[in-house]
Short mmCIF file of C-alpha atoms in Angstrom, two decimals:
data_model
loop_
_atom_site.label_atom_id
_atom_site.label_comp_id
_atom_site.label_asym_id
_atom_site.label_seq_id
_atom_site.Cartn_x
_atom_site.Cartn_y
_atom_site.Cartn_z
CA UNK A 1 0.00 0.00 0.00
CA UNK A 2 1.52 3.39 -0.96
CA UNK A 3 2.48 5.75 1.82
CA UNK A 4 0.42 8.93 2.25
CA UNK A 5 2.01 11.93 0.54
CA UNK A 6 3.12 14.67 2.93
CA UNK A 7 4.32 18.23 2.33
CA UNK A 8 6.33 19.94 5.09
CA UNK A 9 6.15 23.65 4.38
CA UNK A 10 9.29 24.77 6.27
CA UNK A 11 12.61 23.23 7.26
CA UNK A 12 11.78 21.50 10.52
CA UNK A 13 14.28 19.77 12.81
CA UNK A 14 16.49 17.09 11.28
CA UNK A 15 14.96 14.44 13.54
CA UNK A 16 11.46 15.40 12.41
CA UNK A 17 12.36 15.29 8.73
CA UNK A 18 14.15 11.94 9.13
CA UNK A 19 11.10 10.36 10.73
CA UNK A 20 8.75 11.90 8.17
CA UNK A 21 10.88 10.60 5.29
CA UNK A 22 10.81 7.13 6.82
CA UNK A 23 7.05 6.93 7.32
CA UNK A 24 5.58 9.08 4.53
CA UNK A 25 6.19 9.98 0.91
CA UNK A 26 7.55 13.35 1.98
CA UNK A 27 8.55 16.58 0.27
CA UNK A 28 10.19 19.34 2.30
CA UNK A 29 10.55 23.00 1.46
CA UNK A 30 14.29 23.18 2.15
CA UNK A 31 14.35 26.80 0.95
CA UNK A 32 12.50 27.51 4.22
CA UNK A 33 10.35 30.30 2.80
CA UNK A 34 6.70 30.74 3.83
CA UNK A 35 4.20 28.87 1.71
CA UNK A 36 2.03 31.21 -0.33
CA UNK A 37 -1.68 30.88 -0.98
CA UNK A 38 -0.92 29.45 -4.42
CA UNK A 39 1.54 26.97 -2.88
CA UNK A 40 -1.12 25.73 -0.49
CA UNK A 41 -3.76 25.44 -3.22
CA UNK A 42 -1.39 23.49 -5.45
CA UNK A 43 -0.37 21.23 -2.56
CA UNK A 44 -3.99 20.35 -1.85
CA UNK A 45 -4.07 18.49 -5.18
CA UNK A 46 -0.73 16.71 -4.68
CA UNK A 47 -0.63 15.73 -1.01
CA UNK A 48 -2.77 13.88 1.49
CA UNK A 49 -1.33 15.85 4.42
CA UNK A 50 0.45 19.12 5.14
CA UNK A 51 2.57 20.04 8.14
CA UNK A 52 2.58 23.86 8.10
CA UNK A 53 3.86 26.48 10.52
CA UNK A 54 2.09 29.65 11.61
CA UNK A 55 3.67 31.34 8.57
CA UNK A 56 1.20 29.61 6.23
CA UNK A 57 -2.29 31.08 6.16
CA UNK A 58 -5.31 28.86 5.56
CA UNK A 59 -7.86 31.59 4.97
CA UNK A 60 -11.42 30.84 3.94
CA UNK A 61 -10.68 32.05 0.41
CA UNK A 62 -7.64 29.79 0.10
CA UNK A 63 -9.42 26.76 1.56
CA UNK A 64 -12.37 27.29 -0.77
CA UNK A 65 -10.01 26.69 -3.71
CA UNK A 66 -8.53 23.46 -2.33
CA UNK A 67 -8.65 20.25 -4.33
CA UNK A 68 -10.41 17.32 -2.61
CA UNK A 69 -7.24 15.25 -2.04
CA UNK A 70 -5.97 17.00 1.10
CA UNK A 71 -7.21 15.24 4.24
CA UNK A 72 -5.36 16.74 7.20
CA UNK A 73 -3.42 19.84 8.25
CA UNK A 74 -1.13 18.87 11.14
CA UNK A 75 0.15 22.20 12.44
CA UNK A 76 3.69 22.58 13.76
CA UNK A 77 2.43 25.09 16.33
CA UNK A 78 0.05 25.32 19.24
CA UNK A 79 -1.63 28.48 17.95
CA UNK A 80 -4.00 28.08 15.03
CA UNK A 81 -4.97 31.70 14.38
CA UNK A 82 -3.49 31.23 10.88
CA UNK A 83 -6.19 28.63 10.11
CA UNK A 84 -9.84 29.30 9.33
CA UNK A 85 -11.10 26.29 11.25
CA UNK A 86 -14.75 26.48 10.10
CA UNK A 87 -13.62 26.67 6.45
CA UNK A 88 -11.34 23.66 6.85
CA UNK A 89 -14.05 21.71 8.68
CA UNK A 90 -16.53 22.50 5.91
CA UNK A 91 -14.13 20.86 3.44
CA UNK A 92 -13.79 17.82 5.69
CA UNK A 93 -10.11 18.54 6.43
CA UNK A 94 -8.89 17.52 9.88
CA UNK A 95 -6.74 20.04 11.80
CA UNK A 96 -4.36 19.35 14.68
CA UNK A 97 -1.85 21.36 16.69
CA UNK A 98 1.02 20.70 19.12
CA UNK A 99 0.04 21.65 22.68
CA UNK A 100 2.01 20.84 25.84
CA UNK A 101 5.43 20.33 24.30
CA UNK A 102 6.37 24.01 23.93
CA UNK A 103 5.00 25.30 27.25
CA UNK A 104 8.25 25.29 29.21
CA UNK A 105 10.37 26.79 26.44
CA UNK A 106 7.88 29.62 25.91
CA UNK A 107 7.54 30.24 29.64
CA UNK A 108 11.34 30.40 29.93
CA UNK A 109 11.43 33.06 27.26
CA UNK A 110 8.64 35.03 28.95
CA UNK A 111 10.75 35.02 32.10
CA UNK A 112 13.73 36.32 30.09
CA UNK A 113 11.53 39.08 28.66
CA UNK A 114 10.29 40.06 32.11
CA UNK A 115 13.77 40.19 33.61
CA UNK A 116 15.31 41.91 30.60
CA UNK A 117 12.65 44.59 30.52
CA UNK A 118 12.75 45.16 34.27
CA UNK A 119 16.54 45.44 34.53
CA UNK A 120 17.44 47.57 31.48
CA UNK A 121 18.94 44.73 29.42
CA UNK A 122 18.90 46.67 26.14
CA UNK A 123 20.61 49.80 27.44
CA UNK A 124 22.99 47.83 29.64
CA UNK A 125 24.17 45.63 26.79
CA UNK A 126 24.59 48.66 24.53
CA UNK A 127 26.76 50.70 26.86
CA UNK A 128 29.09 47.80 27.62
CA UNK A 129 29.26 46.61 24.02
CA UNK A 130 30.04 50.09 22.64
CA UNK A 131 32.57 51.03 25.28
CA UNK A 132 30.31 53.73 26.71
CA UNK A 133 30.45 52.35 30.26
CA UNK A 134 32.58 54.94 32.03
CA UNK A 135 30.39 55.85 34.99
CA UNK A 136 28.81 54.33 38.09
CA UNK A 137 26.72 55.68 40.93
CA UNK A 138 24.01 54.31 43.25
CA UNK A 139 21.39 55.75 40.89
CA UNK A 140 22.93 54.20 37.76
CA UNK A 141 20.70 51.80 35.78
CA UNK A 142 18.23 51.31 38.62
CA UNK A 143 15.48 48.94 37.50
CA UNK A 144 12.35 47.31 38.81
CA UNK A 145 12.77 44.31 41.11
CA UNK A 146 10.95 41.14 40.12
CA UNK A 147 11.32 39.18 43.36
CA UNK A 148 8.31 39.65 45.60
CA UNK A 149 6.40 41.79 43.09
CA UNK A 150 2.82 41.27 42.02
CA UNK A 151 2.46 39.36 38.75
CA UNK A 152 -0.71 39.36 36.66
CA UNK A 153 -1.17 36.56 34.14
CA UNK A 154 -3.80 36.78 31.41
CA UNK A 155 -4.61 33.22 30.34
CA UNK A 156 -3.75 30.32 32.64
CA UNK A 157 -3.50 27.63 30.00
CA UNK A 158 -0.47 25.41 29.63
CA UNK A 159 2.03 28.22 29.03
CA UNK A 160 0.47 30.51 31.63
CA UNK A 161 0.69 27.78 34.27
CA UNK A 162 4.30 26.99 33.31
CA UNK A 163 5.13 30.68 33.67
CA UNK A 164 3.38 30.84 37.05
CA UNK A 165 5.42 27.87 38.26
CA UNK A 166 8.66 29.63 37.30
CA UNK A 167 7.51 32.91 38.83
CA UNK A 168 7.01 31.14 42.15
CA UNK A 169 10.79 30.76 42.24
CA UNK A 170 10.97 34.55 42.44
CA UNK A 171 8.47 34.64 45.31
CA UNK A 172 6.06 36.64 43.18
CA UNK A 173 2.51 37.27 44.33
CA UNK A 174 0.60 35.76 41.43
CA UNK A 175 -2.80 36.89 40.18
CA UNK A 176 -4.58 35.65 37.07
CA UNK A 177 -7.53 36.19 34.77
CA UNK A 178 -8.87 33.20 32.88
CA UNK A 179 -12.13 32.12 31.28
CA UNK A 180 -12.78 30.08 34.41
CA UNK A 181 -11.18 29.64 37.82
CA UNK A 182 -8.67 26.81 38.06
CA UNK A 183 -8.76 24.08 40.72
CA UNK A 184 -6.44 24.99 43.59
CA UNK A 185 -3.94 22.25 42.70
CA UNK A 186 -3.39 23.89 39.27
CA UNK A 187 -3.26 27.53 40.31
CA UNK A 188 0.11 27.68 42.15
CA UNK A 189 -1.50 29.65 44.94
CA UNK A 190 -2.53 32.41 42.53
CA UNK A 191 -5.50 34.69 43.14
CA UNK A 192 -8.28 34.46 40.56
CA UNK A 193 -9.87 37.58 39.05
CA UNK A 194 -13.16 37.31 37.20
CA UNK A 195 -12.39 40.33 35.00
CA UNK A 196 -9.27 41.56 33.29
CA UNK A 197 -9.93 45.04 34.70
CA UNK A 198 -9.71 43.70 38.24
CA UNK A 199 -6.44 41.90 37.43
CA UNK A 200 -4.77 44.92 35.83
CA UNK A 201 -5.14 47.03 38.95
CA UNK A 202 -2.79 44.75 40.92
CA UNK A 203 -0.30 43.79 38.15
CA UNK A 204 3.12 45.35 38.71
CA UNK A 205 4.16 42.91 35.98
CA UNK A 206 1.62 41.76 33.39
CA UNK A 207 2.26 38.70 31.20
CA UNK A 208 -0.04 37.75 28.33
CA UNK A 209 -0.61 34.05 27.61
CA UNK A 210 -3.95 33.89 25.82
CA UNK A 211 -4.64 33.00 22.17
CA UNK A 212 -5.27 35.57 19.47
CA UNK A 213 -8.97 35.65 18.65
CA UNK A 214 -11.36 38.38 17.48
CA UNK A 215 -12.24 38.85 21.16
CA UNK A 216 -8.61 39.30 22.30
CA UNK A 217 -7.38 41.52 19.46
CA UNK A 218 -6.00 44.74 21.00
CA UNK A 219 -6.74 43.31 24.43
CA UNK A 220 -4.26 45.80 25.84
CA UNK A 221 -5.53 49.17 24.66
CA UNK A 222 -5.25 52.71 26.06
CA UNK A 223 -8.00 52.22 28.61
CA UNK A 224 -6.50 49.02 29.96
CA UNK A 225 -2.92 50.31 30.08
CA UNK A 226 -4.25 53.13 32.27
CA UNK A 227 -5.58 50.58 34.78
CA UNK A 228 -2.11 49.19 35.50
CA UNK A 229 -0.14 50.47 38.51
CA UNK A 230 2.14 53.33 37.50
CA UNK A 231 5.44 51.97 36.20
CA UNK A 232 4.20 48.44 35.46
CA UNK A 233 6.01 46.15 33.02
CA UNK A 234 4.27 44.40 30.12
CA UNK A 235 5.38 40.98 28.84
CA UNK A 236 4.01 39.42 25.65
CA UNK A 237 5.27 36.04 24.48
CA UNK A 238 1.88 35.02 23.05
CA UNK A 239 0.65 36.85 19.95
CA UNK A 240 1.25 40.37 18.65
CA UNK A 241 -2.44 40.94 18.00
CA UNK A 242 -3.08 41.12 21.74
CA UNK A 243 -1.45 44.56 22.08
CA UNK A 244 -2.43 47.88 20.53
CA UNK A 245 1.11 48.98 19.70
CA UNK A 246 0.26 52.67 19.45
CA UNK A 247 -1.31 52.50 22.90
CA UNK A 248 1.82 50.73 24.18
CA UNK A 249 4.06 53.55 22.94
CA UNK A 250 1.76 56.12 24.50
CA UNK A 251 1.82 54.27 27.82
CA UNK A 252 5.62 54.23 27.76
CA UNK A 253 5.82 57.92 26.82
CA UNK A 254 3.75 59.03 29.79
CA UNK A 255 5.37 56.59 32.21
CA UNK A 256 2.23 54.56 32.78
CA UNK A 257 4.38 51.50 32.07
CA UNK A 258 8.14 51.60 32.63
CA UNK A 259 9.14 48.86 30.19
CA UNK A 260 7.96 46.05 27.95
CA UNK A 261 9.36 42.68 26.96
CA UNK A 262 8.05 41.50 23.58
CA UNK A 263 8.58 38.33 21.57
CA UNK A 264 5.72 38.96 19.14
CA UNK A 265 4.37 41.85 17.13
CA UNK A 266 1.40 42.82 15.00
CA UNK A 267 3.61 42.61 11.88
CA UNK A 268 5.84 39.55 11.61
CA UNK A 269 8.52 39.20 10.51
CA UNK A 270 9.85 42.69 10.98
CA UNK A 271 8.18 43.97 14.12
CA UNK A 272 7.36 47.63 14.72
CA UNK A 273 10.14 50.03 13.58
CA UNK A 274 8.87 52.64 16.04
CA UNK A 275 9.96 50.40 18.93
CA UNK A 276 13.64 50.58 17.93
CA UNK A 277 14.12 54.01 19.50
CA UNK A 278 12.97 52.80 22.92
CA UNK A 279 15.62 51.05 25.00
CA UNK A 280 13.00 50.20 27.60
CA UNK A 281 11.45 47.77 25.09
CA UNK A 282 13.34 44.47 25.22
CA UNK A 283 12.57 42.58 21.98
CA UNK A 284 13.14 39.10 20.57
CA UNK A 285 12.07 37.79 17.11
CA UNK A 286 9.26 35.39 18.09
CA UNK A 287 11.52 32.59 19.31
CA UNK A 288 9.54 31.41 22.34
CA UNK A 289 9.64 27.73 21.38
CA UNK A 290 13.05 27.83 19.69
CA UNK A 291 15.03 25.21 21.57
CA UNK A 292 16.36 22.00 20.04
CA UNK A 293 14.38 19.83 22.44
CA UNK A 294 11.15 21.68 21.82
CA UNK A 295 11.50 21.82 18.03
CA UNK A 296 11.99 18.02 17.96
CA UNK A 297 9.01 17.55 20.28
CA UNK A 298 6.78 19.79 18.15
CA UNK A 299 7.68 17.94 14.97
CA UNK A 300 7.14 14.55 16.58
CA UNK A 301 3.79 15.66 18.00
CA UNK A 302 2.64 16.71 14.52
CA UNK A 303 3.76 13.34 13.14
CA UNK A 304 2.04 11.49 15.99
CA UNK A 305 -1.19 13.18 14.94
CA UNK A 306 -0.64 12.14 11.33
CA UNK A 307 0.15 8.56 12.35
CA UNK A 308 -3.09 8.31 14.30
CA UNK A 309 -5.14 9.87 11.52
CA UNK A 310 -3.85 7.56 8.80
CA UNK A 311 -4.28 4.55 11.11
CA UNK A 312 -7.97 5.37 11.30
CA UNK A 313 -7.75 6.68 14.87
CA UNK A 314 -8.65 10.05 16.35
CA UNK A 315 -5.53 12.23 16.56
CA UNK A 316 -4.63 13.25 20.07
CA UNK A 317 -4.74 16.95 19.21
CA UNK A 318 -7.68 17.06 16.83
CA UNK A 319 -9.32 20.50 16.97
#
């Protein structure tokens, strides 16, 4: 019996590609460029399965033009905001993602963003690197202390809980807003807030860990930045759509927030050029899950979902 044909849209980890080549009739985009709408439409006629990344966009218009051959989209990501799920379901195409395996890596990076933003990592690196460090005083480079501060977490899913666990090591007082209150054994002693407005008022540090949806787009806007304690720090290792970037710049300009740590932006790749002039914005290029261990685990989780699907079973991560 012939193996199912699989297209991998980006260059995934070597271990993932090796396993895919062994078990499927696999083509890989070794050029590692994002798949275009026309690429996806053409692939739907040639392949039984696609493993895409968040760089490929399965919009309703694209999916409408798919050939009937494609049976499953096994995402190499936990977020699926690049997929029109109702459109794919209407075409009978299964969709999976890769939860769990990237939680710790992303939470680690969120911690780096929080610390880097709070302790002037951008300016500090610059002055040492350029030879401009020729001064010291007790008031030099004074930042905001993380240990013992109040942390607000928006979204206590897998990544939010992993971040909370790491924040406990800094003796932070943890508060969270979530769609529902967690059982005590999953909340790490955190205080639940039934509205984001209530949470913001006590968040000296605010970390976003919710998905990008129409309801969460521009979640942090001017009104909500104003609810934070003066001098708060924003952390976003989730999705760029969650933050109104103009409102963020305004909040920094008036001192409502003292710093921000960002791994994601409304425009990716590229980010927001206006942020470059602000050394109190610590930025990384959306690399939250970029560790060798996690990349292997994400690829294997996508392949596990394919294996189950083509064995006539329900994939573990079917959406």
